Amino acid sequence: MRDFVFPGGTAVVTGAASGIGEALAHALARRGADLVLLDRDAERLDAVVAAIRAAHPDRRIDTHLVDLADADATDRVAAEIRRAHPRIRLLVNNAGVALGGRFDQVTLDEFLWVVDINFRAVVRLTHTLLPALKAEPGAHLVNVSSLFGLIAPAGQAAYSASKFAVRGFTEALRHELVDDGVGVTSVHPGGIRTRIAQSARVGSGVSREEYEAGRRQFEKLLSIDPAKAAEVILRGVERRRGRVLIGWSAKLPDLLARLAPASYHRVLVAGANRSAGGPGARSTSRPEPAPAPTPAADPVPAPRPAVGPLTPEATGGQQA
C-alpha cells in the first residue's frame, strides 16, 4: 500500500476540542487536509477552529457537536457527515472518557457509559462512514485505543474492557479492508498530558480521598505533549503502520505483557512501589491506588490498582 497523502483530503476527527484530538486537527491542517471535527464542548471546539482558520484560512472546516454516549445523536451526526462528505480520506476515532474504580466499586450504568463512548461510538461512526472511506482511494482509518488496551491494571475494568475492544475491532478491520485499499491503524498512547484525568468520573463506590491521592500521584507521570503524540500518529498513518505505540511508557509494558501475560501486573506494581520508595524500597502487599485517567503523556502507568479514574493517555474531547 502506498504512503498516505494528506493534502486535498477530508479528515474526520472525534474529540477534537482538546488533547490529542486538538493536536491532530492542527497537524492535519498544516498537512493540507480539510477537517470535520466532532466534540461535545462547543466553546473549546470553537476556539480550536478559530485558531486553525487564523493559521490556515484556506482550509475547509466543518464541526458537529455531539455527545457520543447518545447513540441516536451519534447516528444522526454520522449520517450528516456521510451526506456532506461522500468521500473521506481519513477517519480518526479519538474521543474517550475514563472511570476510576474497581468493578465492584462502579455501577453498571457507569461501566456501560464508558463502553458506549469508548467503543460503541467508534463502531457506530466507523460503520456509517466506512463506505465514504472505501470511495476514496488511499483512505485510512485510525482508532485510538490505549496502553490499557495492551495491559489491564486493577481498577480499570471499564476502561480496559473498552480499549481492548477497540483494539480487537481495529485488528479485525485491518485484515478485512486490505482488499479495499483502506489502511487501518490502532493507536496505543502511553502517558499524555490531556484533560481526561480532570474530567474523568469516579465510581460511586470510590472515596474522593482515595481518588484524589491516586490522581495526584499519576499526574506526575504524564510527560508527553499531545502535539508530539499527534505527530507520531500521523507519521504512522503516512507509513501505513498497523499499530502505533506512543512513548516508552507504552512500549515497555507492552513488551512485559508479551513476556509474562499472566503475571505482568506484579512486576509493574513492584517497580512502581520501588520508584515511590526510593532505591531500597520493597513492594507492599497492597499497592497504592492508581490515579485518574489522563491523556497521552509518557508515564509507565501500569503501577497499581487504580482507584481514581486513571488512564495513561488522555485523548481529550469527549469528556464528562
CSV table of C-alpha atoms in Angstrom, one decimal:
chain,number,residue,atom,x,y,z
A,1,MET,CA,0.0,0.0,0.0
A,2,ARG,CA,1.4,3.4,-0.9
A,3,ASP,CA,2.1,6.1,1.6
A,4,PHE,CA,-0.9,8.1,2.8
A,5,VAL,CA,-1.4,11.5,1.1
A,6,PHE,CA,-2.8,14.3,3.4
A,7,PRO,CA,-3.2,17.3,1.1
A,8,GLY,CA,-6.6,17.7,-0.5
A,9,GLY,CA,-8.3,15.0,1.5
A,10,THR,CA,-11.0,15.2,4.2
A,11,ALA,CA,-10.2,14.1,7.7
A,12,VAL,CA,-12.8,13.4,10.4
A,13,VAL,CA,-11.6,13.6,14.0
A,14,THR,CA,-13.6,13.0,17.1
A,15,GLY,CA,-12.7,14.5,20.5
A,16,ALA,CA,-11.2,17.5,18.6
A,17,ALA,CA,-11.7,20.2,21.3
A,18,SER,CA,-8.7,19.3,23.4
A,19,GLY,CA,-5.8,16.8,24.0
A,20,ILE,CA,-4.7,14.6,21.2
A,21,GLY,CA,-7.8,15.4,19.1
A,22,GLU,CA,-7.0,19.1,19.1
A,23,ALA,CA,-3.3,18.5,18.3
A,24,LEU,CA,-4.4,16.2,15.4
A,25,ALA,CA,-6.7,18.8,14.0
A,26,HIS,CA,-3.8,21.4,13.9
A,27,ALA,CA,-1.3,18.9,12.5
A,28,LEU,CA,-3.7,17.8,9.7
A,29,ALA,CA,-4.5,21.4,8.8
A,30,ARG,CA,-0.7,22.0,8.4
A,31,ARG,CA,-0.5,19.0,6.1
A,32,GLY,CA,-3.2,20.4,3.8
A,33,ALA,CA,-6.3,18.4,4.9
A,34,ASP,CA,-9.8,19.7,5.2
A,35,LEU,CA,-11.4,18.9,8.5
A,36,VAL,CA,-14.6,17.6,10.0
A,37,LEU,CA,-14.3,18.0,13.8
A,38,LEU,CA,-16.6,16.4,16.5
A,39,ASP,CA,-16.8,17.2,20.2
A,40,ARG,CA,-19.4,17.9,22.9
A,41,ASP,CA,-17.6,21.0,24.2
A,42,ALA,CA,-18.8,23.9,22.0
A,43,GLU,CA,-16.7,26.6,23.5
A,44,ARG,CA,-13.4,24.7,23.3
A,45,LEU,CA,-14.2,23.4,19.8
A,46,ASP,CA,-14.9,27.0,18.6
A,47,ALA,CA,-11.5,28.1,19.9
A,48,VAL,CA,-9.8,25.2,18.1
A,49,VAL,CA,-11.5,26.1,14.8
A,50,ALA,CA,-10.7,29.8,15.2
A,51,ALA,CA,-7.0,29.1,15.8
A,52,ILE,CA,-6.8,26.8,12.7
A,53,ARG,CA,-8.7,29.2,10.5
A,54,ALA,CA,-6.3,32.0,11.6
A,55,ALA,CA,-3.3,30.0,10.6
A,56,HIS,CA,-4.8,28.2,7.6
A,57,PRO,CA,-7.6,30.3,6.1
A,58,ASP,CA,-7.9,28.1,3.0
A,59,ARG,CA,-8.9,25.0,4.9
A,60,ARG,CA,-12.5,23.9,4.9
A,61,ILE,CA,-13.6,23.1,8.5
A,62,ASP,CA,-17.0,21.6,9.4
A,63,THR,CA,-17.9,21.0,13.1
A,64,HIS,CA,-20.5,18.8,14.8
A,65,LEU,CA,-21.5,19.0,18.5
A,66,VAL,CA,-22.4,15.5,19.8
A,67,ASP,CA,-22.4,13.5,23.0
A,68,LEU,CA,-21.1,10.2,21.9
A,69,ALA,CA,-22.8,8.5,24.8
A,70,ASP,CA,-26.1,9.3,23.0
A,71,ALA,CA,-26.5,6.5,20.3
A,72,ASP,CA,-29.2,8.3,18.4
A,73,ALA,CA,-27.3,11.6,18.3
A,74,THR,CA,-24.2,9.8,17.2
A,75,ASP,CA,-26.0,8.0,14.4
A,76,ARG,CA,-27.6,11.3,13.2
A,77,VAL,CA,-24.2,13.1,13.1
A,78,ALA,CA,-22.6,10.2,11.3
A,79,ALA,CA,-25.3,10.3,8.7
A,80,GLU,CA,-25.0,14.1,8.3
A,81,ILE,CA,-21.2,13.7,7.7
A,82,ARG,CA,-21.8,10.9,5.2
A,83,ARG,CA,-24.2,13.1,3.2
A,84,ALA,CA,-21.9,16.1,3.2
A,85,HIS,CA,-18.7,14.1,2.6
A,86,PRO,CA,-19.4,11.1,0.4
A,87,ARG,CA,-15.6,10.6,0.1
A,88,ILE,CA,-13.5,10.7,3.3
A,89,ARG,CA,-9.7,10.1,3.3
A,90,LEU,CA,-9.1,9.8,7.0
A,91,LEU,CA,-11.3,8.9,10.0
A,92,VAL,CA,-9.7,9.2,13.5
A,93,ASN,CA,-11.9,7.8,16.3
A,94,ASN,CA,-10.1,9.6,19.1
A,95,ALA,CA,-12.7,10.7,21.7
A,96,GLY,CA,-12.7,8.9,25.0
A,97,VAL,CA,-13.7,9.0,28.7
A,98,ALA,CA,-12.4,7.4,31.8
A,99,LEU,CA,-13.9,6.0,35.0
A,100,GLY,CA,-12.0,5.2,38.2
A,101,GLY,CA,-12.7,2.3,40.5
A,102,ARG,CA,-12.7,-1.5,40.7
A,103,PHE,CA,-15.5,-3.4,39.1
A,104,ASP,CA,-17.2,-3.8,42.4
A,105,GLN,CA,-17.0,0.0,43.1
A,106,VAL,CA,-18.8,1.2,40.0
A,107,THR,CA,-22.4,0.8,38.9
A,108,LEU,CA,-23.4,-1.0,35.8
A,109,ASP,CA,-24.6,2.3,34.3
A,110,GLU,CA,-21.2,3.9,35.0
A,111,PHE,CA,-19.4,0.9,33.4
A,112,LEU,CA,-21.6,1.0,30.3
A,113,TRP,CA,-21.2,4.8,29.9
A,114,VAL,CA,-17.5,4.2,29.3
A,115,VAL,CA,-18.2,1.3,26.9
A,116,ASP,CA,-20.8,3.4,25.0
A,117,ILE,CA,-18.4,6.3,24.3
A,118,ASN,CA,-15.1,4.5,24.0
A,119,PHE,CA,-16.2,1.5,21.9
A,120,ARG,CA,-19.8,1.6,20.7
A,121,ALA,CA,-19.5,5.1,19.3
A,122,VAL,CA,-16.3,4.0,17.5
A,123,VAL,CA,-18.3,1.1,15.9
A,124,ARG,CA,-21.3,3.4,15.0
A,125,LEU,CA,-19.2,6.1,13.3
A,126,THR,CA,-17.0,3.6,11.5
A,127,HIS,CA,-20.0,1.6,10.3
A,128,THR,CA,-21.7,4.7,8.8
A,129,LEU,CA,-18.6,6.3,7.4
A,130,LEU,CA,-16.8,3.2,6.0
A,131,PRO,CA,-18.5,3.5,2.6
A,132,ALA,CA,-17.1,7.0,2.3
A,133,LEU,CA,-13.6,5.7,3.2
A,134,LYS,CA,-13.9,2.9,0.6
A,135,ALA,CA,-14.9,5.5,-2.0
A,136,GLU,CA,-11.7,7.5,-1.5
A,137,PRO,CA,-8.6,5.9,-3.0
A,138,GLY,CA,-5.8,5.5,-0.4
A,139,ALA,CA,-8.1,6.2,2.6
A,140,HIS,CA,-7.2,5.3,6.2
A,141,LEU,CA,-8.9,4.5,9.5
A,142,VAL,CA,-7.3,5.3,12.9
A,143,ASN,CA,-8.8,4.1,16.2
A,144,VAL,CA,-7.2,5.3,19.4
A,145,SER,CA,-7.0,2.5,21.9
A,146,SER,CA,-4.7,2.9,24.9
A,147,LEU,CA,-1.8,1.4,26.8
A,148,PHE,CA,-4.7,-0.1,28.8
A,149,GLY,CA,-5.7,-1.8,25.6
A,150,LEU,CA,-2.5,-3.7,25.9
A,151,ILE,CA,-2.4,-4.3,29.6
A,152,ALA,CA,-5.3,-4.3,32.1
A,153,PRO,CA,-4.4,-3.0,35.6
A,154,ALA,CA,-6.6,-3.3,38.6
A,155,GLY,CA,-9.1,-0.5,39.0
A,156,GLN,CA,-9.6,-0.1,35.2
A,157,ALA,CA,-12.1,-2.8,34.3
A,158,ALA,CA,-14.4,-0.5,32.3
A,159,TYR,CA,-11.7,1.5,30.6
A,160,SER,CA,-9.5,-1.5,29.7
A,161,ALA,CA,-12.5,-3.5,28.5
A,162,SER,CA,-13.5,-0.7,26.2
A,163,LYS,CA,-10.0,-0.2,24.9
A,164,PHE,CA,-9.3,-3.9,24.4
A,165,ALA,CA,-12.5,-4.0,22.4
A,166,VAL,CA,-11.3,-1.1,20.3
A,167,ARG,CA,-8.0,-2.9,19.7
A,168,GLY,CA,-9.7,-6.2,18.6
A,169,PHE,CA,-12.2,-4.3,16.4
A,170,THR,CA,-9.4,-2.4,14.7
A,171,GLU,CA,-7.2,-5.5,14.1
A,172,ALA,CA,-10.2,-7.3,12.5
A,173,LEU,CA,-10.9,-4.4,10.2
A,174,ARG,CA,-7.2,-4.2,9.3
A,175,HIS,CA,-7.5,-7.7,7.9
A,176,GLU,CA,-10.9,-7.2,6.3
A,177,LEU,CA,-10.1,-3.9,4.5
A,178,VAL,CA,-6.8,-4.9,2.8
A,179,ASP,CA,-8.5,-5.7,-0.5
A,180,ASP,CA,-10.4,-2.4,-0.3
A,181,GLY,CA,-7.2,-0.4,-0.1
A,182,VAL,CA,-8.1,1.1,3.2
A,183,GLY,CA,-5.3,1.3,5.7
A,184,VAL,CA,-6.1,0.7,9.4
A,185,THR,CA,-4.1,1.8,12.5
A,186,SER,CA,-4.6,1.0,16.2
A,187,VAL,CA,-3.0,3.6,18.4
A,188,HIS,CA,-1.8,2.9,22.0
A,189,PRO,CA,-0.6,6.1,23.8
A,190,GLY,CA,1.4,5.9,27.0
A,191,GLY,CA,1.0,8.9,29.3
A,192,ILE,CA,-0.1,12.1,27.6
A,193,ARG,CA,-0.9,15.5,29.1
A,194,THR,CA,-4.6,16.0,28.4
A,195,ARG,CA,-7.8,16.9,30.3
A,196,ILE,CA,-9.2,13.3,30.7
A,197,ALA,CA,-7.9,13.0,34.2
A,198,GLN,CA,-9.5,16.2,35.4
A,199,SER,CA,-12.8,15.3,33.8
A,200,ALA,CA,-12.9,11.6,34.5
A,201,ARG,CA,-15.7,10.1,36.5
A,202,VAL,CA,-15.2,8.4,39.8
A,203,GLY,CA,-17.1,5.2,40.6
A,204,SER,CA,-19.9,5.5,43.1
A,205,GLY,CA,-18.1,3.3,45.5
A,206,VAL,CA,-14.8,5.1,45.4
A,207,SER,CA,-14.0,7.6,48.1
A,208,ARG,CA,-12.9,11.1,46.9
A,209,GLU,CA,-9.9,10.9,49.2
A,210,GLU,CA,-8.6,7.7,47.5
A,211,TYR,CA,-9.3,9.1,44.1
A,212,GLU,CA,-7.5,12.4,44.7
A,213,ALA,CA,-4.4,10.7,46.2
A,214,GLY,CA,-4.2,8.5,43.1
A,215,ARG,CA,-4.8,11.3,40.7
A,216,ARG,CA,-2.1,13.5,42.1
A,217,GLN,CA,0.4,10.6,42.0
A,218,PHE,CA,-0.5,9.6,38.5
A,219,GLU,CA,-0.3,13.1,37.0
A,220,LYS,CA,3.4,13.2,37.9
A,221,LEU,CA,3.9,10.5,35.3
A,222,LEU,CA,2.3,12.5,32.4
A,223,SER,CA,5.1,14.0,30.3
A,224,ILE,CA,4.2,13.6,26.6
A,225,ASP,CA,2.9,16.6,24.8
A,226,PRO,CA,-0.3,16.0,22.8
A,227,ALA,CA,1.3,17.7,19.8
A,228,LYS,CA,4.1,15.1,19.9
A,229,ALA,CA,1.6,12.3,20.2
A,230,ALA,CA,-0.3,13.7,17.1
A,231,GLU,CA,2.9,13.8,15.1
A,232,VAL,CA,3.7,10.1,16.0
A,233,ILE,CA,0.2,9.1,15.0
A,234,LEU,CA,0.3,10.9,11.7
A,235,ARG,CA,3.7,9.5,10.8
A,236,GLY,CA,2.3,6.1,11.4
A,237,VAL,CA,-0.6,6.9,9.2
A,238,GLU,CA,1.6,8.2,6.4
A,239,ARG,CA,3.7,4.9,6.6
A,240,ARG,CA,0.5,2.8,6.9
A,241,ARG,CA,1.6,1.2,10.1
A,242,GLY,CA,-0.9,-1.2,11.6
A,243,ARG,CA,-0.1,-0.3,15.2
A,244,VAL,CA,1.4,2.8,16.8
A,245,LEU,CA,2.7,2.8,20.4
A,246,ILE,CA,3.5,6.3,21.8
A,247,GLY,CA,6.2,6.6,24.4
A,248,TRP,CA,8.3,4.0,26.3
A,249,SER,CA,5.5,4.1,28.9
A,250,ALA,CA,3.5,2.1,26.3
A,251,LYS,CA,6.3,0.1,24.7
A,252,LEU,CA,7.8,-1.3,27.9
A,253,PRO,CA,4.6,-2.5,29.5
A,254,ASP,CA,3.6,-4.0,26.1
A,255,LEU,CA,6.8,-6.0,26.0
A,256,LEU,CA,6.3,-7.1,29.5
A,257,ALA,CA,2.8,-8.3,28.8
A,258,ARG,CA,4.0,-10.3,25.9
A,259,LEU,CA,6.7,-12.0,28.0
A,260,ALA,CA,4.6,-12.5,31.1
A,261,PRO,CA,0.9,-12.3,30.1
A,262,ALA,CA,-0.4,-13.7,33.3
A,263,SER,CA,1.9,-12.1,35.8
A,264,TYR,CA,3.0,-8.7,34.4
A,265,HIS,CA,0.9,-6.8,37.0
A,266,ARG,CA,3.1,-8.0,39.9
A,267,VAL,CA,6.2,-6.8,38.1
A,268,LEU,CA,4.7,-3.4,37.4
A,269,VAL,CA,3.4,-2.9,40.9
A,270,ALA,CA,6.8,-3.8,42.4
A,271,GLY,CA,8.5,-1.4,40.0
A,272,ALA,CA,6.1,1.4,40.9
A,273,ASN,CA,6.5,0.8,44.7
A,274,ARG,CA,10.3,0.7,44.3
A,275,SER,CA,10.2,4.0,42.4
A,276,ALA,CA,7.9,5.6,45.0
A,277,GLY,CA,10.0,4.5,48.0
A,278,GLY,CA,13.5,5.0,46.7
A,279,PRO,CA,16.3,2.6,45.8
A,280,GLY,CA,15.8,0.2,48.7
A,281,ALA,CA,12.0,0.2,48.9
A,282,ARG,CA,10.2,-3.1,48.9
A,283,SER,CA,6.9,-3.9,47.2
A,284,THR,CA,3.9,-3.9,49.6
A,285,SER,CA,1.2,-6.5,49.6
A,286,ARG,CA,-1.4,-3.9,48.8
A,287,PRO,CA,-0.3,-1.3,46.2
A,288,GLU,CA,-1.4,2.2,46.3
A,289,PRO,CA,-4.4,3.3,44.3
A,290,ALA,CA,-3.6,4.3,40.8
A,291,PRO,CA,-4.6,7.8,39.5
A,292,ALA,CA,-7.2,9.1,37.3
A,293,PRO,CA,-7.3,8.6,33.5
A,294,THR,CA,-5.5,11.2,31.6
A,295,PRO,CA,-4.5,11.9,28.0
A,296,ALA,CA,-1.3,10.9,26.4
A,297,ALA,CA,1.8,11.5,28.4
A,298,ASP,CA,4.8,9.4,29.0
A,299,PRO,CA,4.5,7.6,32.2
A,300,VAL,CA,4.7,3.9,32.9
A,301,PRO,CA,1.2,3.7,34.2
A,302,ALA,CA,0.6,0.2,35.0
A,303,PRO,CA,1.8,0.7,38.5
A,304,ARG,CA,-1.1,-0.1,40.9
A,305,PRO,CA,-4.7,-0.8,41.2
A,306,ALA,CA,-6.3,2.5,40.2
A,307,VAL,CA,-9.0,3.8,42.5
A,308,GLY,CA,-9.4,7.1,40.7
A,309,PRO,CA,-10.4,7.4,37.1
A,310,LEU,CA,-7.0,6.7,35.8
A,311,THR,CA,-5.8,6.1,32.3
A,312,PRO,CA,-2.4,6.7,30.9
A,313,GLU,CA,-3.4,8.8,28.0
A,314,ALA,CA,-5.9,11.5,27.8
A,315,THR,CA,-7.2,11.6,24.3
A,316,GLY,CA,-9.3,14.7,25.1
A,317,GLY,CA,-12.5,15.7,23.5
A,318,GLN,CA,-15.5,13.7,24.8
A,319,GLN,CA,-15.4,14.2,28.5
A,320,ALA,CA,-18.0,14.2,31.2
